[in-house]
Coordinates of N, CA and C in Angstrom, one line a residue:
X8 N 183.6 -29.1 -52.4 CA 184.8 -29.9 -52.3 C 185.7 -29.3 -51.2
X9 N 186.2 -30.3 -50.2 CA 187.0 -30.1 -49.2 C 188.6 -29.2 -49.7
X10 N 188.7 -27.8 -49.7 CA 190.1 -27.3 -49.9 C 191.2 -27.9 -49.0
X11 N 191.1 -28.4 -47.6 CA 192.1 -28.2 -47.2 C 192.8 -29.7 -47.5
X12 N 194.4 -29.5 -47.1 CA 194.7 -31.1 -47.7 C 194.7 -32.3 -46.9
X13 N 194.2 -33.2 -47.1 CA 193.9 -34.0 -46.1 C 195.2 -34.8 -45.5
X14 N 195.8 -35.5 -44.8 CA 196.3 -36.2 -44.2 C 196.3 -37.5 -45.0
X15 N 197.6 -37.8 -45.6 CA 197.4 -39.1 -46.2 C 197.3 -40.7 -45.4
X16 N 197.3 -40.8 -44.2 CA 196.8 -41.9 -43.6 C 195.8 -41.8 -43.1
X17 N 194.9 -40.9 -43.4 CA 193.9 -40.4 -42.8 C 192.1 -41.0 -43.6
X18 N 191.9 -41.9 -42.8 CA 190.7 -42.9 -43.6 C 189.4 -42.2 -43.7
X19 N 189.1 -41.2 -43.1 CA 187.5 -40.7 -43.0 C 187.8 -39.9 -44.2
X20 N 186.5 -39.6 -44.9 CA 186.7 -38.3 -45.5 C 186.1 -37.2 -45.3
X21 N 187.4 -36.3 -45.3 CA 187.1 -34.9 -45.1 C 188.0 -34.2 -43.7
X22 N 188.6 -35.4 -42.8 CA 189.4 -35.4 -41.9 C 190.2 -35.2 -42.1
X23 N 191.0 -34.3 -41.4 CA 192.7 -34.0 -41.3 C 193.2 -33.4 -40.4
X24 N 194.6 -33.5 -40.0 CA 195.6 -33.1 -39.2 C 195.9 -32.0 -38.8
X25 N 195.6 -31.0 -37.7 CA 195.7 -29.7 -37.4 C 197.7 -29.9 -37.1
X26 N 198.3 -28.6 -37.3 CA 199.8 -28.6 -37.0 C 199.4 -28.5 -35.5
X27 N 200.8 -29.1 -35.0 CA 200.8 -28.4 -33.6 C 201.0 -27.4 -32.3
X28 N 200.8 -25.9 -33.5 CA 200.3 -25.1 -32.8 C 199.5 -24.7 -33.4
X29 N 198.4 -24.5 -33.7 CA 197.1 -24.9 -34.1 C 195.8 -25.8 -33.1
X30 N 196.4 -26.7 -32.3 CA 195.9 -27.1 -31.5 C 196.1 -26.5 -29.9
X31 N 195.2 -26.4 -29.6 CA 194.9 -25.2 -28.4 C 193.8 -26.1 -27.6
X32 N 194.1 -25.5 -26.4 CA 193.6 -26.3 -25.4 C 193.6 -26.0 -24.1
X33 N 193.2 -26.6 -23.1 CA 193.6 -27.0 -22.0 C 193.5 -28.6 -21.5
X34 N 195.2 -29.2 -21.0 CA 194.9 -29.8 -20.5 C 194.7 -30.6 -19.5
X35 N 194.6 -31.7 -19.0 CA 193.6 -32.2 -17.8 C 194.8 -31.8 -16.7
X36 N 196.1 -31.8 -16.9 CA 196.8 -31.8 -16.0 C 196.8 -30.2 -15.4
X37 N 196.6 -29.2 -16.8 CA 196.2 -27.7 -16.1 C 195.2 -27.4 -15.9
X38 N 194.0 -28.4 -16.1 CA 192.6 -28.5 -15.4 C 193.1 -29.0 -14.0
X39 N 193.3 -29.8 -13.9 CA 193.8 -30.2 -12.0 C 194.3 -29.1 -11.8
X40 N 195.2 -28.7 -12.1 CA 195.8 -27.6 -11.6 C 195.1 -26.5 -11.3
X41 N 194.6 -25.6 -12.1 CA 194.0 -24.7 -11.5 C 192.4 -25.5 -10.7
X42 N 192.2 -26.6 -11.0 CA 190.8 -26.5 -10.3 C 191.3 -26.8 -8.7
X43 N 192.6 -27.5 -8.2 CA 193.2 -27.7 -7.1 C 193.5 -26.0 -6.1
X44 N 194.2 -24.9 -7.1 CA 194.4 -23.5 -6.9 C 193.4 -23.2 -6.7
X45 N 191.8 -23.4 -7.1 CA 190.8 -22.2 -7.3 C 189.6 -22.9 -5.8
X46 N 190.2 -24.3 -5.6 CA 189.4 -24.7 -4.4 C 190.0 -24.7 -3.2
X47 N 191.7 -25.0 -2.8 CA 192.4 -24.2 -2.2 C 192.1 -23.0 -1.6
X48 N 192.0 -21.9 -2.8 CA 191.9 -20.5 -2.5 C 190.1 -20.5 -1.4
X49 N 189.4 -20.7 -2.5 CA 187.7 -21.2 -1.7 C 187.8 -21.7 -0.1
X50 N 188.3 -22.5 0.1 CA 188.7 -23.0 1.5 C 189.5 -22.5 2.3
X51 N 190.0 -21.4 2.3 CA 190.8 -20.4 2.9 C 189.7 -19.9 3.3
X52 N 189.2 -19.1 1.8 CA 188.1 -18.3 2.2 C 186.8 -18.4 3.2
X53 N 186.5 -19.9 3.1 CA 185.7 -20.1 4.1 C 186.1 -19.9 5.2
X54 N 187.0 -20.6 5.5 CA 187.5 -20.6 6.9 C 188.2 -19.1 7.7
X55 N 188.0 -18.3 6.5 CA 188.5 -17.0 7.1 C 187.3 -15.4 7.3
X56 N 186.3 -16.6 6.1 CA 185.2 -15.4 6.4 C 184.5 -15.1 8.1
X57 N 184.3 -16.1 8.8 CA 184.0 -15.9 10.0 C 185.2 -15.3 10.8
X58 N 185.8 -15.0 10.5 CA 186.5 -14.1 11.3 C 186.7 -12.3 10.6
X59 N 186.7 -12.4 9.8 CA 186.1 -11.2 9.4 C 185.0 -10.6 9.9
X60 N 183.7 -11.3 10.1 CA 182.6 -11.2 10.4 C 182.6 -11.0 11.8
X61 N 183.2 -11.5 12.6 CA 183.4 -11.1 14.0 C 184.3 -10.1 14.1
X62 N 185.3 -9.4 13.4 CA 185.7 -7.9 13.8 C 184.8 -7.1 13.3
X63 N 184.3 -7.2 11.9 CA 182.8 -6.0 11.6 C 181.7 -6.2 12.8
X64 N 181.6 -6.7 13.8 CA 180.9 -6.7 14.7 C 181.6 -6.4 15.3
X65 N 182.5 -6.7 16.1 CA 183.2 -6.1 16.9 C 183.1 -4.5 16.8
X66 N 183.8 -3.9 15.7 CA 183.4 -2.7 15.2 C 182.2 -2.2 15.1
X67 N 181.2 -2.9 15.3 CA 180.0 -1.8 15.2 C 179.8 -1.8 16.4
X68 N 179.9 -2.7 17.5 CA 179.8 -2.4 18.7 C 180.8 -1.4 19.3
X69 N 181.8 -1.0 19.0 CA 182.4 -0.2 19.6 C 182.5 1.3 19.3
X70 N 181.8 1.0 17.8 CA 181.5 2.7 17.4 C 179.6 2.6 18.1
X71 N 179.2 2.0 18.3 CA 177.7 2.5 18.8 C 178.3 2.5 20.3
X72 N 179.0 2.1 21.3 CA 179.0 2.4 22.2 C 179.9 3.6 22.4
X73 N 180.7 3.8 21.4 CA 181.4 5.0 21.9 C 180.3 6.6 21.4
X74 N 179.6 6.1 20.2 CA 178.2 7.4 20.0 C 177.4 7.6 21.4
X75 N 177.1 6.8 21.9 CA 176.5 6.8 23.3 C 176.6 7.8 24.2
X76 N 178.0 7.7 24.1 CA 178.9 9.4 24.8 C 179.1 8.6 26.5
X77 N 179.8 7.5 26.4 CA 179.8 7.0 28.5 C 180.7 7.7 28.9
X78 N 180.3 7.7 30.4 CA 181.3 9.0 31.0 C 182.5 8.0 31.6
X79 N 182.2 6.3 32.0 CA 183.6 6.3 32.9 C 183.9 4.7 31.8
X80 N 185.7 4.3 32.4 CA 186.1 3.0 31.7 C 185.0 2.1 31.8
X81 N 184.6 1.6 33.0 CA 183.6 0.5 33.9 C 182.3 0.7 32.7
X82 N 181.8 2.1 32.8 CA 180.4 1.8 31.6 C 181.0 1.4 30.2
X83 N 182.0 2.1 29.7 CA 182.2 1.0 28.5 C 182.4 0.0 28.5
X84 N 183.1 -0.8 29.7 CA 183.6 -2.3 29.6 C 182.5 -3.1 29.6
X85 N 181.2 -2.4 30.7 CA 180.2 -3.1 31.0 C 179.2 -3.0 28.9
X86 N 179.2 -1.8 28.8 CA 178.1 -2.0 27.5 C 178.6 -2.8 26.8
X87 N 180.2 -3.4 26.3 CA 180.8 -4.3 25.5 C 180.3 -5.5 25.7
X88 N 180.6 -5.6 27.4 CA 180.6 -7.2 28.0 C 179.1 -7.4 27.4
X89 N 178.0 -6.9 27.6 CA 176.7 -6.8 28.0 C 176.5 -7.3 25.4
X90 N 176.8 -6.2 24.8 CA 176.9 -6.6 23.8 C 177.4 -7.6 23.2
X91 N 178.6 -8.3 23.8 CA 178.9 -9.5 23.3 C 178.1 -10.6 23.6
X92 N 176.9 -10.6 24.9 CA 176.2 -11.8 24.9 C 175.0 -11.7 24.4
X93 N 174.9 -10.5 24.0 CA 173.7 -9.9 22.5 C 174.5 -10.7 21.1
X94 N 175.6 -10.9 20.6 CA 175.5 -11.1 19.5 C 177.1 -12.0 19.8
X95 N 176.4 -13.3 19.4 CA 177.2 -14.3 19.3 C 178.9 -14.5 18.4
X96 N 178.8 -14.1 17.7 CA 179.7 -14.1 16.9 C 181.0 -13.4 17.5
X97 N 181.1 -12.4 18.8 CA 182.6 -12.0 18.9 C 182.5 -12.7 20.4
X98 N 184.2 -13.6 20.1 CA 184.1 -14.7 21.3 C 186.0 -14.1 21.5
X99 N 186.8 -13.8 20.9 CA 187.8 -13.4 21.0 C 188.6 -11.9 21.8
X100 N 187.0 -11.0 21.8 CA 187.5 -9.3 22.8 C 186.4 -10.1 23.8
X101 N 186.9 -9.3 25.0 CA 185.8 -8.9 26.1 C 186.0 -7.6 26.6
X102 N 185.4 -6.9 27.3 CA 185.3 -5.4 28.2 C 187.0 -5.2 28.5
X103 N 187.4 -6.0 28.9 CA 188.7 -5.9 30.0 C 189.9 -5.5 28.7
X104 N 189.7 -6.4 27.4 CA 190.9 -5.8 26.2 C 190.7 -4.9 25.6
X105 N 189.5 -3.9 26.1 CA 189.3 -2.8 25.2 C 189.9 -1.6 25.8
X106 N 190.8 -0.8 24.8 CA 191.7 0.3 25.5 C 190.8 1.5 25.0
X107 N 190.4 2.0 26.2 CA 189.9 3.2 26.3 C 190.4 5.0 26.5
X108 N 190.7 5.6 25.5 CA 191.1 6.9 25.9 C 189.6 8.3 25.6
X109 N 190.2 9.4 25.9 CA 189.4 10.5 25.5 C 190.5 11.3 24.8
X110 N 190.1 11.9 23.4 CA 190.9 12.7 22.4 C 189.8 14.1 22.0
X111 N 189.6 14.9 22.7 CA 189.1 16.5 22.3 C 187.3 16.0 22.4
X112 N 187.8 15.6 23.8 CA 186.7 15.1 24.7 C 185.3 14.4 24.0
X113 N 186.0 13.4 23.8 CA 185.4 12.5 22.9 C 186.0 11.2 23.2
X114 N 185.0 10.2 23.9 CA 185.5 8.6 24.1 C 185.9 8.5 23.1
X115 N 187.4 7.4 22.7 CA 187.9 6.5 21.6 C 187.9 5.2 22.3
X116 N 187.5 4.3 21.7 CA 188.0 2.4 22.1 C 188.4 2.2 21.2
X117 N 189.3 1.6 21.6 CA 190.4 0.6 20.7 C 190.8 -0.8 20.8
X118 N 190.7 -1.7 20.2 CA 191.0 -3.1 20.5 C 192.1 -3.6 19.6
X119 N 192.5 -4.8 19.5 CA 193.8 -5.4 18.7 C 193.9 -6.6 19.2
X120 N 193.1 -7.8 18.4 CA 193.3 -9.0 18.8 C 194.4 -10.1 17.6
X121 N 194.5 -10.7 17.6 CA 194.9 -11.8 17.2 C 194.3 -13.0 16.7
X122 N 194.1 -13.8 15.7 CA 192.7 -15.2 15.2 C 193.8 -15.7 14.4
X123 N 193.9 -17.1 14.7 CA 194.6 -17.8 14.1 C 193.9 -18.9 13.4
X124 N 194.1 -19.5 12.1 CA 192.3 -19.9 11.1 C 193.2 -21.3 10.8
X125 N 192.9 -22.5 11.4 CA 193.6 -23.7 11.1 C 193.6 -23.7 9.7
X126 N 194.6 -24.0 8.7 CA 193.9 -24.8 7.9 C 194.0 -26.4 7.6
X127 N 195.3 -26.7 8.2 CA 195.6 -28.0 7.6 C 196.4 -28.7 8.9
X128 N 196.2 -29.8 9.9 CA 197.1 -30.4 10.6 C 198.1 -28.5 11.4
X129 N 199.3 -28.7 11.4 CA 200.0 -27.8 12.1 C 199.8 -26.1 11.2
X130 N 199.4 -26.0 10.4 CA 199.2 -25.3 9.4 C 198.3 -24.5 9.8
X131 N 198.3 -22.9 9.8 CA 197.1 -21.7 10.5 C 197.7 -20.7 9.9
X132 N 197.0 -19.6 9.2 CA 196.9 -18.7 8.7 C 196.6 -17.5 10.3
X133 N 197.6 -16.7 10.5 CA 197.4 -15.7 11.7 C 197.1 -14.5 11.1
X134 N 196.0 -14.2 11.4 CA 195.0 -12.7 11.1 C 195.3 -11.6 12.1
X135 N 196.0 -10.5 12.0 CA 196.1 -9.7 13.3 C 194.9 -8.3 13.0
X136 N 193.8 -8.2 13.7 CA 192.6 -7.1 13.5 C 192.7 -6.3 14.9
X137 N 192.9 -5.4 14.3 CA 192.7 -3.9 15.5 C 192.0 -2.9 14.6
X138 N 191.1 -2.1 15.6 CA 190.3 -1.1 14.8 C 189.9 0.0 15.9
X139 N 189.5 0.7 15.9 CA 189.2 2.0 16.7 C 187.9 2.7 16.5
X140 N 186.9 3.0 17.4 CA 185.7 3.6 17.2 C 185.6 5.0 16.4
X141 N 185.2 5.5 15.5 CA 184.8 6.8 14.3 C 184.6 7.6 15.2

């Protein structure tokens, strides 16, 4: 036998009325909502992973050319320039933006660009990436 008490307008038997907080949920309106928030976020993310991907290159090119050990500015600008048409992905440095010093006689490069990631009509997300050879 059914203990709990049934709902007196309630025609099926064995059916009845949960209180209302008892009823737990999600609903469709906080389903749109986070599903709008969680695809949002995803589409950022696309559009921002390729730029990521082009400073981690950037960065390995600058620490393999600075292991190299070059003795003048011109060979490093030249092995950058020469690397960027090796690997497609960095379109934003060339030779000429790379700052070159020597610190306890040891080449450093250094770069610091700027990527601005459209997202929407006037709407761009500005990424500022600078990094320095190890």
């Amino acid at each position: 036998m059914n203990t709990l008490p049934r709902h007196p307008r309630s025609r099926a038997r064995g059916t009845h009325r949960l209180p209302a907080r008892a009823r737990r949920g999600v609903t469709l309106f906080g389903l749109l909502f986070w599903a709008i928030l969680i695809g949002f976020g995803a589409y950022v993310l696309v559009r921002t992973l390729p730029t990521v991907n082009e400073y981690l290159t950037i960065q390995r090119a600058v620490d393999q050319i600075a292991r190299s050990n070059p003795t003048t500015v011109a060979e490093v600008r030249a092995a950058f320039d020469r690397q960027k048409e090796v690997e497609y992905s960095i379109s934003d440095v060339s030779g000429k933006d790379l700052t070159i010093t020597k610190e306890n006689d040891r080449v450093v490069i250094a770069f610091a660009y700027d990527k601005e990631v459209p997202i929407y009509g006037p709407v761009y997300i500005l990424i500022k990436y600078e990094g320095r050879s190890r």
